[in-house]
Amino acid sequence: MNAIANGSFRRPVAVVGAGPVGLTAAIDLAQQGLDVVLLDEDDTRAIGSRAICFSKRTLEIFDRLGCGERMARKGIGWRVGKVYFRDRLVYAFDLLPESGYRRPAFINLQQYYVEDFLIERACELPNLDLRWKNKVVGLVQNDEGVELRVETPGGTDALFFDFVVAADGARSPIRAMMGLETKGRVFRDRFLIADVKMSADFPTERWFWFDPPFNRNQSALLHRQPDGVWRIDFQLGWEADPALEKQPERVIPRVRALLGSQIDFTLEWASVYTFSCLRMERFRHGRVIFAGDAAHGVSPFGARGANSGIQDADALGWRLRLVLEGKAPDRLLDTYDAERVFAADENILNSTRSTDFITPKSGVSRTFRNAVLELAKDHPFAQRMVNSGRLSVPSTLTESALNTPDCEPFAGAMVPGAVASDAPVRCAGRPDWLLAHIGNAFVVLYFTDGAPQDGVSAAVREFERSSIEVRLLIVTRPNAFAGSVSGITVVEDSDGLCARRYDGRPGTCYVFRPDQHVCARSRRIDAVWLRDAIDRATCAGALTLAKEVR
Amino acid sequence: MKALTIEPNMGRPDDFYEALVEAHRDLTDEQSQALNAALILLLANHVGELEVLRDALRRARKTVTDNPPR
């Protein structure tokens, strides 16, 4: 381990696993200027569609990383879901009934496309060193760093890093190497997933069946993907033989029963899976930090696997940068653990409840489930209880230690700990989006009627002397403020939605973390308040301690 | 904490009881169970308060667990 101090190859960060989560983490870190090595034992992308539903929040993160538009253009946007019980439509839901967001509630996009586009973006970053066929076979850490032993086509290397991000999947070899456990509930059920190519004119909606005539006493799910590929999930039950059920001669009649005899299709891929809801007790273990499926697992109902993993990466990037650059203390990384464990528990709770509704575990549970579905046809209250998956939304981190508590009343959802809501704006005379101006650094958003007051610029300028980068973003009423202020972005609240979604009035101010979460807000800005808020959000020095003691 | 009303709260309890039994007339046990489930869901939504409902669930469960089958 002495080699850690004077090793020949040393970089700040290694990310292990080039799936959607590892790629996101590596791109985020590299985009922030860190030298990153991304290691993957394989050199192939995902086979089959695998994760297909990518949420609005995931797209917003991809936007920040410079590849959201690529994903959104290829993906199929959707927001309406329909639920059937036996042969009847029970109800339909709309996940994003309000307009005024850049991105839809969800896109469907095969995981291999998501990985392709992320790899394209990764290859644009010269400080991101992507190494395929590099298998981590050993890990040792001490106070000075982490040594990874890596098998490569050219032999075994010893590489040294300050931190390692383990995004190496549900069966995480790194977790095993470190002797760490992941615990939770394993569900006794099996599902068949089939990718089917066909030209059908079904609308772009999520269709879910409870107990349909073509799959009695089980469930089924139909989803449209790009390239005329449709994803169908059939619940099989625990007794089903997985090797048998994925044979085309078994799969094709199932698909035929769903689609009817009129539609021609070809089977592209089929797989049988089981799932469990698991998580590690802690996601941070010294200099090794776990993210995505390596850290936590959920059932697929609700699309909370890949989406929550990408949010892990989003939460980790800026923290690692500040710690590595010596601008924030090491304990900032402990708040990654606290926030993402909280989010994982929320995701596990939601996906467990969905699973219990979809697969009742007792006779009485099935009786209640069916009663809910019967009532849902004409009783709105029961529609709210129908649970075919509570679809992924980001956690509101109200308990985060990085939040500054409100001192004045605010309406709406933008509480400290919430992800910033998008809204349409105009910037330099052109239509734009609010979120395009938030992220990658701390951003102070200030609502004003006219020209920004001197005090605002002064409060933000204070930070030009500090090590933490803080940008000012001014939001004005339309046409209220034509001029420009040097170095400061001014956007017009063209549709009034910034003011509405943020309960913003002249003088209102929000502070956003580099991962676009609200960490503080106030009805008036001053330099001391702003410094306190950013100190708190970066775990800086004595102030945070003093406030916790109080 | 909000509690369930356990003092008399309905004007004509005998009429209700008769109507409750009547609602199950000619049903199989399985249909009766489905009816009861729907009825519980309808009434629970009408009550609305989760704390009150939890109190009701606790009291209902107690009638069973306090009297194990002999």
Tab-separated table of C-alpha atoms in Angstrom, chain A residues 23-261:
chain	number	residue	atom	x	y	z
A	23	LEU	CA	-21.397	6.658	-17.591
A	24	THR	CA	-23.465	9.470	-16.064
A	25	ALA	CA	-21.118	9.723	-13.083
A	26	ALA	CA	-17.993	9.710	-15.265
A	27	ILE	CA	-19.365	12.330	-17.670
A	28	ASP	CA	-20.443	14.591	-14.811
A	29	LEU	CA	-17.022	14.404	-13.149
A	30	ALA	CA	-15.113	14.877	-16.406
A	31	GLN	CA	-17.340	17.771	-17.450
A	32	GLN	CA	-16.393	19.445	-14.185
A	33	GLY	CA	-12.737	19.173	-15.138
A	34	LEU	CA	-11.628	16.127	-13.158
A	35	ASP	CA	-9.489	13.391	-14.704
A	36	VAL	CA	-11.679	10.290	-14.620
A	37	VAL	CA	-10.999	6.683	-15.520
A	38	LEU	CA	-14.082	4.625	-16.407
A	39	LEU	CA	-13.506	0.876	-16.229
A	40	ASP	CA	-15.781	-1.800	-17.667
A	41	GLU	CA	-15.084	-5.499	-17.745
A	42	ASP	CA	-16.883	-5.912	-21.053
A	43	ASP	CA	-16.868	-4.163	-24.390
A	44	THR	CA	-20.493	-4.610	-25.335
A	45	ARG	CA	-23.507	-2.450	-24.706
A	46	ALA	CA	-26.706	-3.755	-23.090
A	47	ILE	CA	-28.406	-6.647	-24.860
A	48	GLY	CA	-32.175	-6.295	-25.222
A	49	SER	CA	-34.123	-3.235	-24.217
A	50	ARG	CA	-33.640	-3.672	-20.423
A	51	ALA	CA	-34.373	-0.322	-18.749
A	52	ILE	CA	-36.696	1.518	-21.108
A	53	CYS	CA	-38.503	4.283	-19.199
A	54	PHE	CA	-36.387	7.356	-18.576
A	55	SER	CA	-37.996	10.045	-16.481
A	56	LYS	CA	-38.243	13.785	-16.924
A	57	ARG	CA	-35.696	14.204	-14.139
A	58	THR	CA	-33.242	11.859	-15.870
A	59	LEU	CA	-33.596	13.868	-19.079
A	60	GLU	CA	-32.945	17.076	-17.148
A	61	ILE	CA	-29.749	15.522	-15.774
A	62	PHE	CA	-28.773	14.441	-19.301
A	63	ASP	CA	-29.483	18.013	-20.450
A	64	ARG	CA	-27.006	19.272	-17.868
A	65	LEU	CA	-24.496	16.729	-19.161
A	66	GLY	CA	-24.992	17.829	-22.766
A	67	CYS	CA	-26.834	14.804	-24.165
A	68	GLY	CA	-30.506	15.291	-23.201
A	69	GLU	CA	-31.632	16.494	-26.612
A	70	ARG	CA	-30.144	13.416	-28.310
A	71	MET	CA	-32.071	11.136	-25.926
A	72	ALA	CA	-35.326	13.078	-26.208
A	73	ARG	CA	-35.206	13.156	-30.018
A	74	LYS	CA	-34.689	9.411	-30.333
A	75	GLY	CA	-36.948	8.457	-27.430
A	76	ILE	CA	-40.721	8.278	-27.484
A	77	GLY	CA	-42.304	10.736	-25.068
A	78	TRP	CA	-45.357	9.643	-23.146
A	79	ARG	CA	-47.388	10.666	-20.141
A	80	VAL	CA	-50.694	8.759	-20.309
A	81	GLY	CA	-51.163	5.338	-18.752
A	82	LYS	CA	-54.194	3.080	-19.070
A	83	VAL	CA	-55.160	0.333	-16.655
A	84	TYR	CA	-57.343	-2.621	-17.643
A	85	PHE	CA	-58.983	-5.158	-15.340
A	86	ARG	CA	-59.882	-8.403	-17.098
A	87	ASP	CA	-61.259	-7.110	-20.423
A	88	ARG	CA	-62.323	-3.591	-19.414
A	89	LEU	CA	-60.588	-0.227	-19.178
A	90	VAL	CA	-60.619	0.792	-15.500
A	91	TYR	CA	-59.066	4.210	-15.780
A	92	ALA	CA	-56.428	6.371	-17.453
A	93	PHE	CA	-53.895	8.649	-15.774
A	94	ASP	CA	-51.822	11.586	-16.998
A	95	LEU	CA	-48.405	11.946	-15.341
A	96	LEU	CA	-47.826	15.506	-16.503
A	97	PRO	CA	-51.150	17.231	-16.972
A	98	GLU	CA	-49.550	20.683	-16.977
A	99	SER	CA	-47.501	22.050	-19.865
A	100	GLY	CA	-44.504	24.372	-19.626
A	101	TYR	CA	-41.706	21.843	-19.175
A	102	ARG	CA	-38.932	21.197	-21.656
A	103	ARG	CA	-39.093	17.450	-21.161
A	104	PRO	CA	-42.024	15.007	-21.097
A	105	ALA	CA	-42.940	12.933	-18.030
A	106	PHE	CA	-41.127	9.956	-19.583
A	107	ILE	CA	-39.455	8.792	-22.720
A	108	ASN	CA	-39.196	5.182	-23.718
A	109	LEU	CA	-35.765	4.416	-25.083
A	110	GLN	CA	-33.924	1.103	-25.148
A	111	GLN	CA	-31.061	1.035	-22.644
A	112	TYR	CA	-28.588	0.307	-25.467
A	113	TYR	CA	-29.437	3.669	-27.066
A	114	VAL	CA	-29.048	5.479	-23.748
A	115	GLU	CA	-25.635	3.849	-23.336
A	116	ASP	CA	-24.660	4.664	-26.941
A	117	PHE	CA	-25.504	8.341	-26.518
A	118	LEU	CA	-23.737	8.538	-23.166
A	119	ILE	CA	-20.654	6.867	-24.683
A	120	GLU	CA	-20.732	9.402	-27.535
A	121	ARG	CA	-20.788	12.200	-24.969
A	122	ALA	CA	-18.051	10.535	-22.908
A	123	CYS	CA	-15.812	10.350	-25.987
A	124	GLU	CA	-16.073	14.134	-26.409
A	125	LEU	CA	-14.401	14.660	-23.046
A	126	PRO	CA	-10.607	14.367	-23.329
A	127	ASN	CA	-10.137	13.931	-19.578
A	128	LEU	CA	-12.481	10.905	-19.488
A	129	ASP	CA	-10.400	7.780	-19.994
A	130	LEU	CA	-12.824	4.995	-20.950
A	131	ARG	CA	-11.228	1.551	-20.731
A	132	TRP	CA	-13.178	-1.458	-21.992
A	133	LYS	CA	-12.250	-5.024	-21.051
A	134	ASN	CA	-10.798	-3.780	-17.800
A	135	LYS	CA	-11.966	-5.976	-14.977
A	136	VAL	CA	-11.398	-4.925	-11.390
A	137	VAL	CA	-10.147	-7.978	-9.490
A	138	GLY	CA	-8.789	-6.404	-6.330
A	139	LEU	CA	-9.358	-3.353	-4.158
A	140	VAL	CA	-7.419	-2.021	-1.179
A	141	GLN	CA	-7.970	1.366	0.424
A	142	ASN	CA	-6.235	3.341	3.123
A	143	ASP	CA	-6.128	6.980	4.271
A	144	GLU	CA	-4.275	8.013	1.164
A	145	GLY	CA	-6.256	6.402	-1.586
A	146	VAL	CA	-7.567	3.283	-3.259
A	147	GLU	CA	-5.545	0.740	-5.169
A	148	LEU	CA	-7.415	-1.172	-7.846
A	149	ARG	CA	-5.964	-4.279	-9.423
A	150	VAL	CA	-7.297	-4.428	-12.950
A	151	GLU	CA	-7.123	-7.269	-15.465
A	152	THR	CA	-6.697	-5.857	-18.955
A	153	PRO	CA	-6.092	-7.533	-22.318
A	154	GLY	CA	-2.411	-6.587	-21.838
A	155	GLY	CA	-1.992	-7.970	-18.320
A	156	THR	CA	-2.811	-6.959	-14.754
A	157	ASP	CA	-2.311	-3.329	-13.701
A	158	ALA	CA	-2.286	-1.619	-10.333
A	159	LEU	CA	-4.010	1.766	-10.543
A	160	PHE	CA	-4.354	4.355	-7.792
A	161	PHE	CA	-7.190	6.757	-7.115
A	162	ASP	CA	-8.396	9.208	-4.502
A	163	PHE	CA	-11.943	7.886	-4.830
A	164	VAL	CA	-13.697	4.974	-6.531
A	165	VAL	CA	-17.331	5.103	-7.623
A	166	ALA	CA	-18.744	1.578	-7.719
A	167	ALA	CA	-21.503	1.506	-10.335
A	168	ASP	CA	-20.930	-2.123	-11.188
A	169	GLY	CA	-24.516	-3.333	-11.046
A	170	ALA	CA	-26.827	-5.471	-8.952
A	171	ARG	CA	-24.256	-8.227	-8.493
A	172	SER	CA	-21.514	-5.658	-7.775
A	173	PRO	CA	-18.142	-7.452	-7.744
A	174	ILE	CA	-16.699	-4.543	-5.734
A	175	ARG	CA	-19.332	-4.996	-3.056
A	176	ALA	CA	-18.386	-8.667	-2.870
A	177	MET	CA	-14.629	-7.891	-2.810
A	178	MET	CA	-15.191	-5.589	0.151
A	179	GLY	CA	-17.272	-8.218	1.958
A	180	LEU	CA	-20.310	-5.922	2.089
A	181	GLU	CA	-23.917	-7.050	2.075
A	182	THR	CA	-27.117	-5.839	0.524
A	183	LYS	CA	-30.336	-6.800	2.266
A	184	GLY	CA	-34.067	-6.746	1.700
A	185	ARG	CA	-36.939	-8.681	0.235
A	186	VAL	CA	-36.778	-11.201	-2.583
A	187	PHE	CA	-40.072	-11.630	-4.432
A	188	ARG	CA	-41.252	-15.077	-5.443
A	189	ASP	CA	-42.526	-14.211	-8.885
A	190	ARG	CA	-41.261	-14.417	-12.452
A	191	PHE	CA	-41.787	-12.111	-15.398
A	192	LEU	CA	-41.219	-12.630	-19.095
A	193	ILE	CA	-40.131	-9.586	-21.078
A	194	ALA	CA	-40.304	-9.630	-24.835
A	195	ASP	CA	-39.194	-7.043	-27.394
A	196	VAL	CA	-41.463	-7.371	-30.387
A	197	LYS	CA	-41.120	-5.582	-33.723
A	198	MET	CA	-44.378	-4.691	-35.444
A	199	SER	CA	-46.240	-1.871	-37.104
A	200	ALA	CA	-49.241	-1.274	-34.897
A	201	ASP	CA	-51.162	1.938	-34.455
A	202	PHE	CA	-51.644	1.674	-30.695
A	203	PRO	CA	-51.286	5.093	-29.097
A	204	THR	CA	-48.061	5.980	-27.277
A	205	GLU	CA	-49.320	5.088	-23.806
A	206	ARG	CA	-48.439	2.695	-21.024
A	207	TRP	CA	-51.029	-0.105	-21.008
A	208	PHE	CA	-51.276	-2.326	-17.953
A	209	TRP	CA	-53.614	-5.289	-17.541
A	210	PHE	CA	-54.658	-6.975	-14.312
A	211	ASP	CA	-55.911	-10.515	-14.903
A	212	PRO	CA	-56.431	-10.139	-18.682
A	213	PRO	CA	-58.144	-12.858	-20.731
A	214	PHE	CA	-54.806	-13.579	-22.483
A	215	ASN	CA	-52.864	-14.061	-19.213
A	216	ARG	CA	-55.394	-15.192	-16.612
A	217	ASN	CA	-54.669	-14.450	-12.931
A	218	GLN	CA	-51.475	-12.604	-13.898
A	219	SER	CA	-50.645	-9.150	-15.219
A	220	ALA	CA	-49.215	-7.741	-18.443
A	221	LEU	CA	-47.675	-4.466	-19.600
A	222	LEU	CA	-47.283	-3.001	-23.096
A	223	HIS	CA	-44.937	-0.141	-23.933
A	224	ARG	CA	-43.870	1.420	-27.208
A	225	GLN	CA	-40.179	1.955	-27.952
A	226	PRO	CA	-38.405	3.590	-30.912
A	227	ASP	CA	-37.811	1.724	-34.204
A	228	GLY	CA	-41.218	0.018	-34.131
A	229	VAL	CA	-40.193	-2.124	-31.166
A	230	TRP	CA	-42.742	-2.829	-28.444
A	231	ARG	CA	-41.928	-4.085	-25.010
A	232	ILE	CA	-44.329	-6.577	-23.451
A	233	ASP	CA	-44.026	-7.855	-19.888
A	234	PHE	CA	-45.984	-10.953	-18.885
A	235	GLN	CA	-46.258	-11.975	-15.284
A	236	LEU	CA	-45.687	-15.752	-15.144
A	237	GLY	CA	-45.906	-16.638	-11.454
A	238	TRP	CA	-43.270	-18.373	-9.329
A	239	GLU	CA	-43.925	-21.884	-10.664
A	240	ALA	CA	-42.966	-20.996	-14.248
A	241	ASP	CA	-39.801	-22.577	-15.677
A	242	PRO	CA	-37.560	-19.674	-16.744
A	243	ALA	CA	-35.491	-21.652	-19.268
A	244	LEU	CA	-38.624	-22.965	-20.944
A	245	GLU	CA	-40.617	-19.731	-20.912
A	246	LYS	CA	-38.057	-17.693	-22.832
A	247	GLN	CA	-38.050	-20.112	-25.784
A	248	PRO	CA	-39.566	-18.430	-28.862
A	249	GLU	CA	-42.058	-21.267	-29.292
A	250	ARG	CA	-43.469	-20.393	-25.855
A	251	VAL	CA	-43.170	-16.614	-26.161
A	252	ILE	CA	-44.745	-16.179	-29.597
A	253	PRO	CA	-48.143	-17.700	-28.668
A	254	ARG	CA	-48.288	-15.449	-25.587
A	255	VAL	CA	-47.660	-12.377	-27.708
A	256	ARG	CA	-50.146	-13.600	-30.311
A	257	ALA	CA	-52.803	-13.969	-27.594
A	258	LEU	CA	-52.292	-10.347	-26.557
A	259	LEU	CA	-52.109	-8.809	-30.012
A	260	GLY	CA	-54.729	-10.936	-31.751
A	261	SER	CA	-54.285	-12.671	-35.067
